[in-house]
Amino acid sequence: MSKRAPQHWLVKQEPTAYAWSAFVADGRAAWTGVRNFQARLNLRAMREGDRVLYYHSVVGKEVVGVAEVATEAYPDPTAEEGEWVCVDLVPVKPLPNPVTLEAIKANAKLKEIKLLKQSRLSVMPLSPEEFREIVIMGKS
């Protein structure tokens, strides 16, 4: 059986609630509390080893780091009802230069990114090209 190619994702988090620095200090986090049906489908589609961009929402509005899916979808322990799920993420590396929402909007290669098309979605897929472009932008 052949192994599938890793998928790419973006997760949003308010830095006042759980900043990248806290995630790095913890070393691992259950991505709980997602209560949107599309985001839930995206969490269920995540596989161990998939790469994830960590986006600070509300305050900062910038991609600040790269994480990886460590544990695939399982029941969200914070859910009081419903079939909500979470995944475990681990930090991989910070972006040397955070990539702002304004920079993403200004990049023609990212014009179709779901961050711009579905701005309220907290967990979204990225194409390999979108992921790579943001990582490159974060290096310069």
mmCIF file of N, CA and C in Angstrom:
data_model
loop_
_atom_site.group_PDB
_atom_site.id
_atom_site.type_symbol
_atom_site.label_atom_id
_atom_site.label_comp_id
_atom_site.label_asym_id
_atom_site.label_seq_id
_atom_site.Cartn_x
_atom_site.Cartn_y
_atom_site.Cartn_z
ATOM 1 N N MET A 1 0.849 -1.177 0.000
ATOM 2 C CA MET A 1 0.000 0.000 0.000
ATOM 3 C C MET A 1 0.893 1.238 0.000
ATOM 4 N N SER A 2 0.628 2.176 -0.889
ATOM 5 C CA SER A 2 1.460 3.379 -0.959
ATOM 6 C C SER A 2 0.989 4.414 0.059
ATOM 7 N N LYS A 3 1.941 5.142 0.569
ATOM 8 C CA LYS A 3 1.643 6.192 1.533
ATOM 9 C C LYS A 3 1.193 7.440 0.782
ATOM 10 N N ARG A 4 0.156 8.072 1.269
ATOM 11 C CA ARG A 4 -0.346 9.271 0.597
ATOM 12 C C ARG A 4 0.577 10.448 0.871
ATOM 13 N N ALA A 5 0.560 11.405 -0.035
ATOM 14 C CA ALA A 5 1.368 12.613 0.144
ATOM 15 C C ALA A 5 0.802 13.416 1.313
ATOM 16 N N PRO A 6 1.663 14.027 2.096
ATOM 17 C CA PRO A 6 1.167 14.851 3.209
ATOM 18 C C PRO A 6 0.276 15.981 2.692
ATOM 19 N N GLN A 7 -0.736 16.286 3.461
ATOM 20 C CA GLN A 7 -1.623 17.398 3.144
ATOM 21 C C GLN A 7 -1.133 18.627 3.916
ATOM 22 N N HIS A 8 -1.696 19.764 3.571
ATOM 23 C CA HIS A 8 -1.290 21.029 4.182
ATOM 24 C C HIS A 8 -2.526 21.755 4.687
ATOM 25 N N TRP A 9 -2.373 22.404 5.826
ATOM 26 C CA TRP A 9 -3.503 23.027 6.510
ATOM 27 C C TRP A 9 -3.085 24.369 7.102
ATOM 28 N N LEU A 10 -4.077 25.141 7.487
ATOM 29 C CA LEU A 10 -3.862 26.357 8.265
ATOM 30 C C LEU A 10 -4.865 26.328 9.399
ATOM 31 N N VAL A 11 -4.387 26.580 10.617
ATOM 32 C CA VAL A 11 -5.276 26.719 11.773
ATOM 33 C C VAL A 11 -5.128 28.135 12.317
ATOM 34 N N LYS A 12 -6.254 28.648 12.805
ATOM 35 C CA LYS A 12 -6.264 30.007 13.349
ATOM 36 C C LYS A 12 -6.454 29.947 14.855
ATOM 37 N N GLN A 13 -5.743 30.824 15.532
ATOM 38 C CA GLN A 13 -5.857 30.917 16.980
ATOM 39 C C GLN A 13 -5.595 32.349 17.407
ATOM 40 N N GLU A 14 -6.425 32.844 18.327
ATOM 41 C CA GLU A 14 -6.191 34.189 18.868
ATOM 42 C C GLU A 14 -4.973 34.117 19.792
ATOM 43 N N PRO A 15 -3.977 34.964 19.541
ATOM 44 C CA PRO A 15 -2.776 34.902 20.385
ATOM 45 C C PRO A 15 -3.049 35.247 21.843
ATOM 46 N N THR A 16 -4.121 35.971 22.100
ATOM 47 C CA THR A 16 -4.461 36.277 23.498
ATOM 48 C C THR A 16 -5.026 35.046 24.204
ATOM 49 N N ALA A 17 -5.500 34.052 23.431
ATOM 50 C CA ALA A 17 -6.022 32.818 24.009
ATOM 51 C C ALA A 17 -4.960 31.721 24.055
ATOM 52 N N TYR A 18 -4.173 31.579 22.963
ATOM 53 C CA TYR A 18 -3.140 30.545 22.905
ATOM 54 C C TYR A 18 -2.139 30.925 21.825
ATOM 55 N N ALA A 19 -1.149 31.681 22.223
ATOM 56 C CA ALA A 19 -0.137 32.182 21.284
ATOM 57 C C ALA A 19 0.822 31.070 20.872
ATOM 58 N N TRP A 20 1.481 31.289 19.747
ATOM 59 C CA TRP A 20 2.507 30.358 19.254
ATOM 60 C C TRP A 20 3.526 30.065 20.360
ATOM 61 N N SER A 21 3.940 31.088 21.095
ATOM 62 C CA SER A 21 4.950 30.901 22.149
ATOM 63 C C SER A 21 4.462 29.929 23.226
ATOM 64 N N ALA A 22 3.188 29.975 23.563
ATOM 65 C CA ALA A 22 2.628 29.041 24.549
ATOM 66 C C ALA A 22 2.585 27.630 23.970
ATOM 67 N N PHE A 23 2.223 27.524 22.701
ATOM 68 C CA PHE A 23 2.205 26.236 22.001
ATOM 69 C C PHE A 23 3.608 25.610 22.003
ATOM 70 N N VAL A 24 4.619 26.415 21.690
ATOM 71 C CA VAL A 24 6.003 25.929 21.684
ATOM 72 C C VAL A 24 6.404 25.492 23.094
ATOM 73 N N ALA A 25 6.046 26.286 24.095
ATOM 74 C CA ALA A 25 6.390 25.939 25.481
ATOM 75 C C ALA A 25 5.720 24.633 25.892
ATOM 76 N N ASP A 26 4.476 24.422 25.457
ATOM 77 C CA ASP A 26 3.754 23.182 25.790
ATOM 78 C C ASP A 26 4.324 21.985 25.025
ATOM 79 N N GLY A 27 4.794 22.221 23.811
ATOM 80 C CA GLY A 27 5.378 21.148 23.011
ATOM 81 C C GLY A 27 4.387 20.272 22.277
ATOM 82 N N ARG A 28 3.133 20.382 22.623
ATOM 83 C CA ARG A 28 2.062 19.583 22.007
ATOM 84 C C ARG A 28 0.737 20.151 22.494
ATOM 85 N N ALA A 29 -0.272 20.137 21.633
ATOM 86 C CA ALA A 29 -1.577 20.644 22.047
ATOM 87 C C ALA A 29 -2.687 19.892 21.344
ATOM 88 N N ALA A 30 -3.740 19.606 22.080
ATOM 89 C CA ALA A 30 -4.973 19.094 21.492
ATOM 90 C C ALA A 30 -5.707 20.297 20.909
ATOM 91 N N TRP A 31 -6.052 20.232 19.634
ATOM 92 C CA TRP A 31 -6.732 21.336 18.966
ATOM 93 C C TRP A 31 -8.228 21.188 19.206
ATOM 94 N N THR A 32 -8.661 21.631 20.393
ATOM 95 C CA THR A 32 -10.040 21.451 20.848
ATOM 96 C C THR A 32 -10.863 22.707 20.623
ATOM 97 N N GLY A 33 -12.168 22.567 20.823
ATOM 98 C CA GLY A 33 -13.059 23.717 20.816
ATOM 99 C C GLY A 33 -13.570 24.137 19.456
ATOM 100 N N VAL A 34 -13.246 23.403 18.406
ATOM 101 C CA VAL A 34 -13.724 23.752 17.065
ATOM 102 C C VAL A 34 -15.193 23.368 16.968
ATOM 103 N N ARG A 35 -16.046 24.344 16.658
ATOM 104 C CA ARG A 35 -17.486 24.104 16.613
ATOM 105 C C ARG A 35 -18.095 24.603 15.304
ATOM 106 N N ASN A 36 -17.415 24.350 14.232
ATOM 107 C CA ASN A 36 -17.895 24.696 12.891
ATOM 108 C C ASN A 36 -17.870 23.400 12.082
ATOM 109 N N PHE A 37 -18.943 23.136 11.346
ATOM 110 C CA PHE A 37 -19.053 21.854 10.649
ATOM 111 C C PHE A 37 -17.981 21.671 9.576
ATOM 112 N N GLN A 38 -17.684 22.706 8.792
ATOM 113 C CA GLN A 38 -16.642 22.592 7.768
ATOM 114 C C GLN A 38 -15.276 22.384 8.412
ATOM 115 N N ALA A 39 -15.010 23.119 9.481
ATOM 116 C CA ALA A 39 -13.734 22.945 10.186
ATOM 117 C C ALA A 39 -13.634 21.536 10.768
ATOM 118 N N ARG A 40 -14.759 21.000 11.247
ATOM 119 C CA ARG A 40 -14.755 19.627 11.777
ATOM 120 C C ARG A 40 -14.397 18.622 10.679
ATOM 121 N N LEU A 41 -14.959 18.802 9.501
ATOM 122 C CA LEU A 41 -14.616 17.927 8.376
ATOM 123 C C LEU A 41 -13.124 18.016 8.069
ATOM 124 N N ASN A 42 -12.582 19.229 8.148
ATOM 125 C CA ASN A 42 -11.150 19.410 7.891
ATOM 126 C C ASN A 42 -10.304 18.724 8.962
ATOM 127 N N LEU A 43 -10.710 18.821 10.220
ATOM 128 C CA LEU A 43 -9.985 18.120 11.287
ATOM 129 C C LEU A 43 -10.004 16.611 11.049
ATOM 130 N N ARG A 44 -11.160 16.102 10.630
ATOM 131 C CA ARG A 44 -11.274 14.656 10.373
ATOM 132 C C ARG A 44 -10.391 14.217 9.203
ATOM 133 N N ALA A 45 -10.110 15.122 8.273
ATOM 134 C CA ALA A 45 -9.290 14.792 7.103
ATOM 135 C C ALA A 45 -7.795 14.854 7.393
ATOM 136 N N MET A 46 -7.408 15.454 8.513
ATOM 137 C CA MET A 46 -5.990 15.576 8.850
ATOM 138 C C MET A 46 -5.402 14.211 9.185
ATOM 139 N N ARG A 47 -4.155 14.005 8.745
ATOM 140 C CA ARG A 47 -3.456 12.752 9.002
ATOM 141 C C ARG A 47 -2.118 13.032 9.676
ATOM 142 N N GLU A 48 -1.678 12.069 10.452
ATOM 143 C CA GLU A 48 -0.395 12.195 11.135
ATOM 144 C C GLU A 48 0.687 12.550 10.116
ATOM 145 N N GLY A 49 1.484 13.557 10.438
ATOM 146 C CA GLY A 49 2.554 14.004 9.565
ATOM 147 C C GLY A 49 2.179 15.166 8.656
ATOM 148 N N ASP A 50 0.881 15.472 8.531
ATOM 149 C CA ASP A 50 0.481 16.632 7.724
ATOM 150 C C ASP A 50 1.070 17.896 8.334
ATOM 151 N N ARG A 51 1.431 18.839 7.487
ATOM 152 C CA ARG A 51 1.994 20.113 7.942
ATOM 153 C C ARG A 51 0.899 21.163 8.075
ATOM 154 N N VAL A 52 1.053 22.022 9.078
ATOM 155 C CA VAL A 52 0.019 22.981 9.445
ATOM 156 C C VAL A 52 0.651 24.351 9.687
ATOM 157 N N LEU A 53 0.106 25.379 9.053
ATOM 158 C CA LEU A 53 0.532 26.741 9.358
ATOM 159 C C LEU A 53 -0.291 27.255 10.530
ATOM 160 N N TYR A 54 0.371 27.919 11.464
ATOM 161 C CA TYR A 54 -0.249 28.452 12.680
ATOM 162 C C TYR A 54 -0.446 29.950 12.483
ATOM 163 N N TYR A 55 -1.700 30.374 12.460
ATOM 164 C CA TYR A 55 -2.057 31.763 12.155
ATOM 165 C C TYR A 55 -2.625 32.445 13.395
ATOM 166 N N HIS A 56 -2.032 33.567 13.763
ATOM 167 C CA HIS A 56 -2.583 34.380 14.849
ATOM 168 C C HIS A 56 -3.724 35.217 14.282
ATOM 169 N N SER A 57 -4.923 34.974 14.767
ATOM 170 C CA SER A 57 -6.090 35.716 14.288
ATOM 171 C C SER A 57 -6.417 36.860 15.248
ATOM 172 N N VAL A 58 -7.276 37.750 14.815
ATOM 173 C CA VAL A 58 -7.779 38.907 15.572
ATOM 174 C C VAL A 58 -6.663 39.901 15.895
ATOM 175 N N VAL A 59 -5.686 39.485 16.707
ATOM 176 C CA VAL A 59 -4.565 40.351 17.052
ATOM 177 C C VAL A 59 -3.339 39.857 16.272
ATOM 178 N N GLY A 60 -2.769 40.713 15.465
ATOM 179 C CA GLY A 60 -1.602 40.332 14.684
ATOM 180 C C GLY A 60 -1.945 39.931 13.267
ATOM 181 N N LYS A 61 -2.883 39.015 13.114
ATOM 182 C CA LYS A 61 -3.305 38.521 11.795
ATOM 183 C C LYS A 61 -2.103 38.168 10.930
ATOM 184 N N GLU A 62 -1.394 37.102 11.364
ATOM 185 C CA GLU A 62 -0.193 36.697 10.643
ATOM 186 C C GLU A 62 0.103 35.226 10.898
ATOM 187 N N VAL A 63 0.712 34.588 9.902
ATOM 188 C CA VAL A 63 1.198 33.217 10.053
ATOM 189 C C VAL A 63 2.527 33.311 10.785
ATOM 190 N N VAL A 64 2.640 32.575 11.895
ATOM 191 C CA VAL A 64 3.823 32.701 12.742
ATOM 192 C C VAL A 64 4.673 31.443 12.840
ATOM 193 N N GLY A 65 4.120 30.291 12.432
ATOM 194 C CA GLY A 65 4.900 29.078 12.565
ATOM 195 C C GLY A 65 4.332 27.907 11.804
ATOM 196 N N VAL A 66 5.119 26.827 11.815
ATOM 197 C CA VAL A 66 4.728 25.577 11.167
ATOM 198 C C VAL A 66 4.588 24.513 12.254
ATOM 199 N N ALA A 67 3.494 23.774 12.189
ATOM 200 C CA ALA A 67 3.242 22.673 13.119
ATOM 201 C C ALA A 67 3.016 21.403 12.310
ATOM 202 N N GLU A 68 2.820 20.313 13.029
ATOM 203 C CA GLU A 68 2.576 19.031 12.380
ATOM 204 C C GLU A 68 1.486 18.293 13.144
ATOM 205 N N VAL A 69 0.670 17.544 12.416
ATOM 206 C CA VAL A 69 -0.349 16.714 13.051
ATOM 207 C C VAL A 69 0.348 15.519 13.691
ATOM 208 N N ALA A 70 0.165 15.368 15.004
ATOM 209 C CA ALA A 70 0.790 14.274 15.744
ATOM 210 C C ALA A 70 -0.198 13.138 16.014
ATOM 211 N N THR A 71 -1.462 13.479 16.184
ATOM 212 C CA THR A 71 -2.508 12.486 16.426
ATOM 213 C C THR A 71 -3.722 12.861 15.591
ATOM 214 N N GLU A 72 -4.252 11.894 14.872
ATOM 215 C CA GLU A 72 -5.416 12.132 14.020
ATOM 216 C C GLU A 72 -6.672 12.315 14.859
ATOM 217 N N ALA A 73 -7.754 12.693 14.207
ATOM 218 C CA ALA A 73 -9.009 13.075 14.868
ATOM 219 C C ALA A 73 -9.487 12.042 15.891
ATOM 220 N N TYR A 74 -9.882 12.574 17.043
ATOM 221 C CA TYR A 74 -10.492 11.778 18.113
ATOM 222 C C TYR A 74 -11.524 12.666 18.802
ATOM 223 N N PRO A 75 -12.441 12.087 19.605
ATOM 224 C CA PRO A 75 -13.497 12.895 20.225
ATOM 225 C C PRO A 75 -12.920 14.047 21.059
ATOM 226 N N ASP A 76 -13.478 15.226 20.854
ATOM 227 C CA ASP A 76 -13.034 16.423 21.579
ATOM 228 C C ASP A 76 -13.522 16.330 23.025
ATOM 229 N N PRO A 77 -12.610 16.257 23.991
ATOM 230 C CA PRO A 77 -13.022 16.130 25.388
ATOM 231 C C PRO A 77 -13.733 17.372 25.939
ATOM 232 N N THR A 78 -13.646 18.496 25.223
ATOM 233 C CA THR A 78 -14.319 19.711 25.700
ATOM 234 C C THR A 78 -15.756 19.819 25.194
ATOM 235 N N ALA A 79 -16.163 18.922 24.317
ATOM 236 C CA ALA A 79 -17.512 18.980 23.745
ATOM 237 C C ALA A 79 -18.512 18.342 24.708
ATOM 238 N N GLU A 80 -19.551 19.090 25.026
ATOM 239 C CA GLU A 80 -20.586 18.575 25.920
ATOM 240 C C GLU A 80 -21.654 17.809 25.164
ATOM 241 N N GLU A 81 -21.757 18.061 23.853
ATOM 242 C CA GLU A 81 -22.700 17.315 23.032
ATOM 243 C C GLU A 81 -22.231 17.360 21.589
ATOM 244 N N GLY A 82 -22.753 16.461 20.786
ATOM 245 C CA GLY A 82 -22.380 16.434 19.385
ATOM 246 C C GLY A 82 -21.152 15.578 19.128
ATOM 247 N N GLU A 83 -20.823 15.428 17.857
ATOM 248 C CA GLU A 83 -19.705 14.576 17.438
ATOM 249 C C GLU A 83 -18.496 15.421 17.049
ATOM 250 N N TRP A 84 -18.089 16.312 17.938
ATOM 251 C CA TRP A 84 -16.958 17.194 17.670
ATOM 252 C C TRP A 84 -15.659 16.447 17.894
ATOM 253 N N VAL A 85 -14.652 16.803 17.115
ATOM 254 C CA VAL A 85 -13.360 16.123 17.185
ATOM 255 C C VAL A 85 -12.236 17.136 17.370
ATOM 256 N N CYS A 86 -11.076 16.608 17.705
ATOM 257 C CA CYS A 86 -9.862 17.420 17.787
ATOM 258 C C CYS A 86 -8.706 16.585 17.254
ATOM 259 N N VAL A 87 -7.594 17.219 17.030
ATOM 260 C CA VAL A 87 -6.343 16.548 16.662
ATOM 261 C C VAL A 87 -5.268 17.073 17.595
ATOM 262 N N ASP A 88 -4.176 16.362 17.679
ATOM 263 C CA ASP A 88 -3.027 16.860 18.430
ATOM 264 C C ASP A 88 -2.023 17.432 17.434
ATOM 265 N N LEU A 89 -1.513 18.603 17.759
ATOM 266 C CA LEU A 89 -0.502 19.266 16.947
ATOM 267 C C LEU A 89 0.773 19.435 17.765
ATOM 268 N N VAL A 90 1.903 19.409 17.064
ATOM 269 C CA VAL A 90 3.188 19.701 17.695
ATOM 270 C C VAL A 90 3.864 20.808 16.888
ATOM 271 N N PRO A 91 4.547 21.730 17.569
ATOM 272 C CA PRO A 91 5.265 22.781 16.837
ATOM 273 C C PRO A 91 6.479 22.203 16.120
ATOM 274 N N VAL A 92 6.748 22.705 14.920
ATOM 275 C CA VAL A 92 7.916 22.284 14.147
ATOM 276 C C VAL A 92 8.952 23.404 14.135
ATOM 277 N N LYS A 93 8.528 24.594 13.682
ATOM 278 C CA LYS A 93 9.466 25.721 13.639
ATOM 279 C C LYS A 93 8.698 27.024 13.496
ATOM 280 N N PRO A 94 9.249 28.093 14.060
ATOM 281 C CA PRO A 94 8.648 29.410 13.832
ATOM 282 C C PRO A 94 9.045 29.908 12.446
ATOM 283 N N LEU A 95 8.263 30.807 11.899
ATOM 284 C CA LEU A 95 8.683 31.500 10.687
ATOM 285 C C LEU A 95 9.589 32.642 11.127
ATOM 286 N N PRO A 96 10.781 32.767 10.548
ATOM 287 C CA PRO A 96 11.685 33.851 10.948
ATOM 288 C C PRO A 96 11.022 35.229 10.844
ATOM 289 N N ASN A 97 10.179 35.387 9.837
ATOM 290 C CA ASN A 97 9.433 36.636 9.639
ATOM 291 C C ASN A 97 7.964 36.291 9.463
ATOM 292 N N PRO A 98 7.124 36.588 10.467
ATOM 293 C CA PRO A 98 5.704 36.292 10.326
ATOM 294 C C PRO A 98 5.136 36.880 9.030
ATOM 295 N N VAL A 99 4.214 36.141 8.431
ATOM 296 C CA VAL A 99 3.599 36.552 7.170
ATOM 297 C C VAL A 99 2.221 37.136 7.473
ATOM 298 N N THR A 100 2.086 38.440 7.236
ATOM 299 C CA THR A 100 0.854 39.134 7.584
ATOM 300 C C THR A 100 -0.268 38.850 6.594
ATOM 301 N N LEU A 101 -1.476 39.066 7.049
ATOM 302 C CA LEU A 101 -2.641 38.942 6.184
ATOM 303 C C LEU A 101 -2.516 39.892 4.991
ATOM 304 N N GLU A 102 -1.994 41.081 5.228
ATOM 305 C CA GLU A 102 -1.817 42.054 4.146
ATOM 306 C C GLU A 102 -0.855 41.523 3.085
ATOM 307 N N ALA A 103 0.232 40.869 3.519
ATOM 308 C CA ALA A 103 1.192 40.297 2.571
ATOM 309 C C ALA A 103 0.564 39.149 1.782
ATOM 310 N N ILE A 104 -0.269 38.358 2.448
ATOM 311 C CA ILE A 104 -0.964 37.265 1.759
ATOM 312 C C ILE A 104 -1.916 37.827 0.719
ATOM 313 N N LYS A 105 -2.667 38.866 1.087
ATOM 314 C CA LYS A 105 -3.604 39.502 0.141
ATOM 315 C C LYS A 105 -2.868 40.092 -1.058
ATOM 316 N N ALA A 106 -1.662 40.580 -0.837
ATOM 317 C CA ALA A 106 -0.898 41.251 -1.901
ATOM 318 C C ALA A 106 -0.179 40.272 -2.835
ATOM 319 N N ASN A 107 -0.136 39.001 -2.472
ATOM 320 C CA ASN A 107 0.588 38.011 -3.267
ATOM 321 C C ASN A 107 -0.367 37.347 -4.260
ATOM 322 N N ALA A 108 -0.160 37.573 -5.535
ATOM 323 C CA ALA A 108 -1.032 37.024 -6.582
ATOM 324 C C ALA A 108 -1.087 35.501 -6.551
ATOM 325 N N LYS A 109 -0.026 34.854 -6.093
ATOM 326 C CA LYS A 109 -0.004 33.393 -6.023
ATOM 327 C C LYS A 109 -0.968 32.860 -4.960
ATOM 328 N N LEU A 110 -1.423 33.733 -4.070
ATOM 329 C CA LEU A 110 -2.293 33.314 -2.964
ATOM 330 C C LEU A 110 -3.720 33.843 -3.108
ATOM 331 N N LYS A 111 -4.079 34.287 -4.291
ATOM 332 C CA LYS A 111 -5.391 34.929 -4.460
ATOM 333 C C LYS A 111 -6.570 33.996 -4.208
ATOM 334 N N GLU A 112 -6.363 32.672 -4.312
ATOM 335 C CA GLU A 112 -7.452 31.711 -4.101
ATOM 336 C C GLU A 112 -7.408 31.036 -2.729
ATOM 337 N N ILE A 113 -6.489 31.445 -1.879
ATOM 338 C CA ILE A 113 -6.354 30.808 -0.568
ATOM 339 C C ILE A 113 -7.644 30.963 0.237
ATOM 340 N N LYS A 114 -8.018 29.898 0.937
ATOM 341 C CA LYS A 114 -9.266 29.916 1.705
ATOM 342 C C LYS A 114 -9.251 30.953 2.829
ATOM 343 N N LEU A 115 -8.075 31.332 3.285
ATOM 344 C CA LEU A 115 -7.975 32.373 4.315
ATOM 345 C C LEU A 115 -8.641 33.655 3.838
ATOM 346 N N LEU A 116 -8.606 33.919 2.544
ATOM 347 C CA LEU A 116 -9.246 35.103 1.977
ATOM 348 C C LEU A 116 -10.676 34.821 1.548
ATOM 349 N N LYS A 117 -10.947 33.603 1.110
ATOM 350 C CA LYS A 117 -12.265 33.243 0.579
ATOM 351 C C LYS A 117 -13.254 32.846 1.670
ATOM 352 N N GLN A 118 -12.758 32.225 2.724
ATOM 353 C CA GLN A 118 -13.595 31.777 3.845
ATOM 354 C C GLN A 118 -12.938 32.248 5.137
ATOM 355 N N SER A 119 -12.943 33.543 5.324
ATOM 356 C CA SER A 119 -12.132 34.155 6.384
ATOM 357 C C SER A 119 -12.542 33.757 7.802
ATOM 358 N N ARG A 120 -13.750 33.265 7.995
ATOM 359 C CA ARG A 120 -14.177 32.896 9.351
ATOM 360 C C ARG A 120 -13.853 31.439 9.698
ATOM 361 N N LEU A 121 -13.410 30.667 8.717
ATOM 362 C CA LEU A 121 -13.101 29.259 8.940
ATOM 363 C C LEU A 121 -11.810 29.124 9.752
ATOM 364 N N SER A 122 -11.837 28.325 10.820
ATOM 365 C CA SER A 122 -10.682 28.243 11.727
ATOM 366 C C SER A 122 -9.701 27.130 11.397
ATOM 367 N N VAL A 123 -10.116 26.174 10.584
ATOM 368 C CA VAL A 123 -9.249 25.081 10.147
ATOM 369 C C VAL A 123 -9.506 24.895 8.662
ATOM 370 N N MET A 124 -8.467 25.093 7.834
ATOM 371 C CA MET A 124 -8.703 25.056 6.391
ATOM 372 C C MET A 124 -7.565 24.365 5.658
ATOM 373 N N PRO A 125 -7.897 23.730 4.533
ATOM 374 C CA PRO A 125 -6.852 23.110 3.725
ATOM 375 C C PRO A 125 -6.095 24.154 2.923
ATOM 376 N N LEU A 126 -4.851 23.842 2.618
ATOM 377 C CA LEU A 126 -4.025 24.652 1.728
ATOM 378 C C LEU A 126 -3.499 23.746 0.630
ATOM 379 N N SER A 127 -3.283 24.306 -0.527
ATOM 380 C CA SER A 127 -2.610 23.537 -1.566
ATOM 381 C C SER A 127 -1.121 23.485 -1.202
ATOM 382 N N PRO A 128 -0.394 22.504 -1.740
ATOM 383 C CA PRO A 128 1.055 22.471 -1.481
ATOM 384 C C PRO A 128 1.733 23.772 -1.916
ATOM 385 N N GLU A 129 1.253 24.359 -3.003
ATOM 386 C CA GLU A 129 1.836 25.609 -3.510
ATOM 387 C C GLU A 129 1.574 26.776 -2.562
ATOM 388 N N GLU A 130 0.360 26.852 -2.006
ATOM 389 C CA GLU A 130 0.040 27.924 -1.049
ATOM 390 C C GLU A 130 0.901 27.789 0.199
ATOM 391 N N PHE A 131 1.005 26.564 0.709
ATOM 392 C CA PHE A 131 1.816 26.315 1.893
ATOM 393 C C PHE A 131 3.257 26.744 1.643
ATOM 394 N N ARG A 132 3.817 26.260 0.543
ATOM 395 C CA ARG A 132 5.213 26.557 0.195
ATOM 396 C C ARG A 132 5.439 28.062 0.023
ATOM 397 N N GLU A 133 4.519 28.752 -0.628
ATOM 398 C CA GLU A 133 4.661 30.195 -0.854
ATOM 399 C C GLU A 133 4.697 30.960 0.468
ATOM 400 N N ILE A 134 3.848 30.592 1.403
ATOM 401 C CA ILE A 134 3.832 31.295 2.691
ATOM 402 C C ILE A 134 5.111 31.008 3.464
ATOM 403 N N VAL A 135 5.582 29.775 3.434
ATOM 404 C CA VAL A 135 6.843 29.445 4.125
ATOM 405 C C VAL A 135 7.993 30.235 3.522
ATOM 406 N N ILE A 136 8.041 30.342 2.191
ATOM 407 C CA ILE A 136 9.083 31.132 1.513
ATOM 408 C C ILE A 136 8.974 32.595 1.927
ATOM 409 N N MET A 137 7.756 33.119 1.954
ATOM 410 C CA MET A 137 7.564 34.515 2.368
ATOM 411 C C MET A 137 8.053 34.735 3.800
ATOM 412 N N GLY A 138 7.893 33.742 4.651
ATOM 413 C CA GLY A 138 8.311 33.849 6.041
ATOM 414 C C GLY A 138 9.805 33.759 6.255
ATOM 415 N N LYS A 139 10.530 33.380 5.221
ATOM 416 C CA LYS A 139 11.990 33.295 5.314
ATOM 417 C C LYS A 139 12.661 34.598 4.906
ATOM 418 N N SER A 140 11.944 35.415 4.137
ATOM 419 C CA SER A 140 12.592 36.625 3.608
ATOM 420 C C SER A 140 12.246 37.866 4.418
#
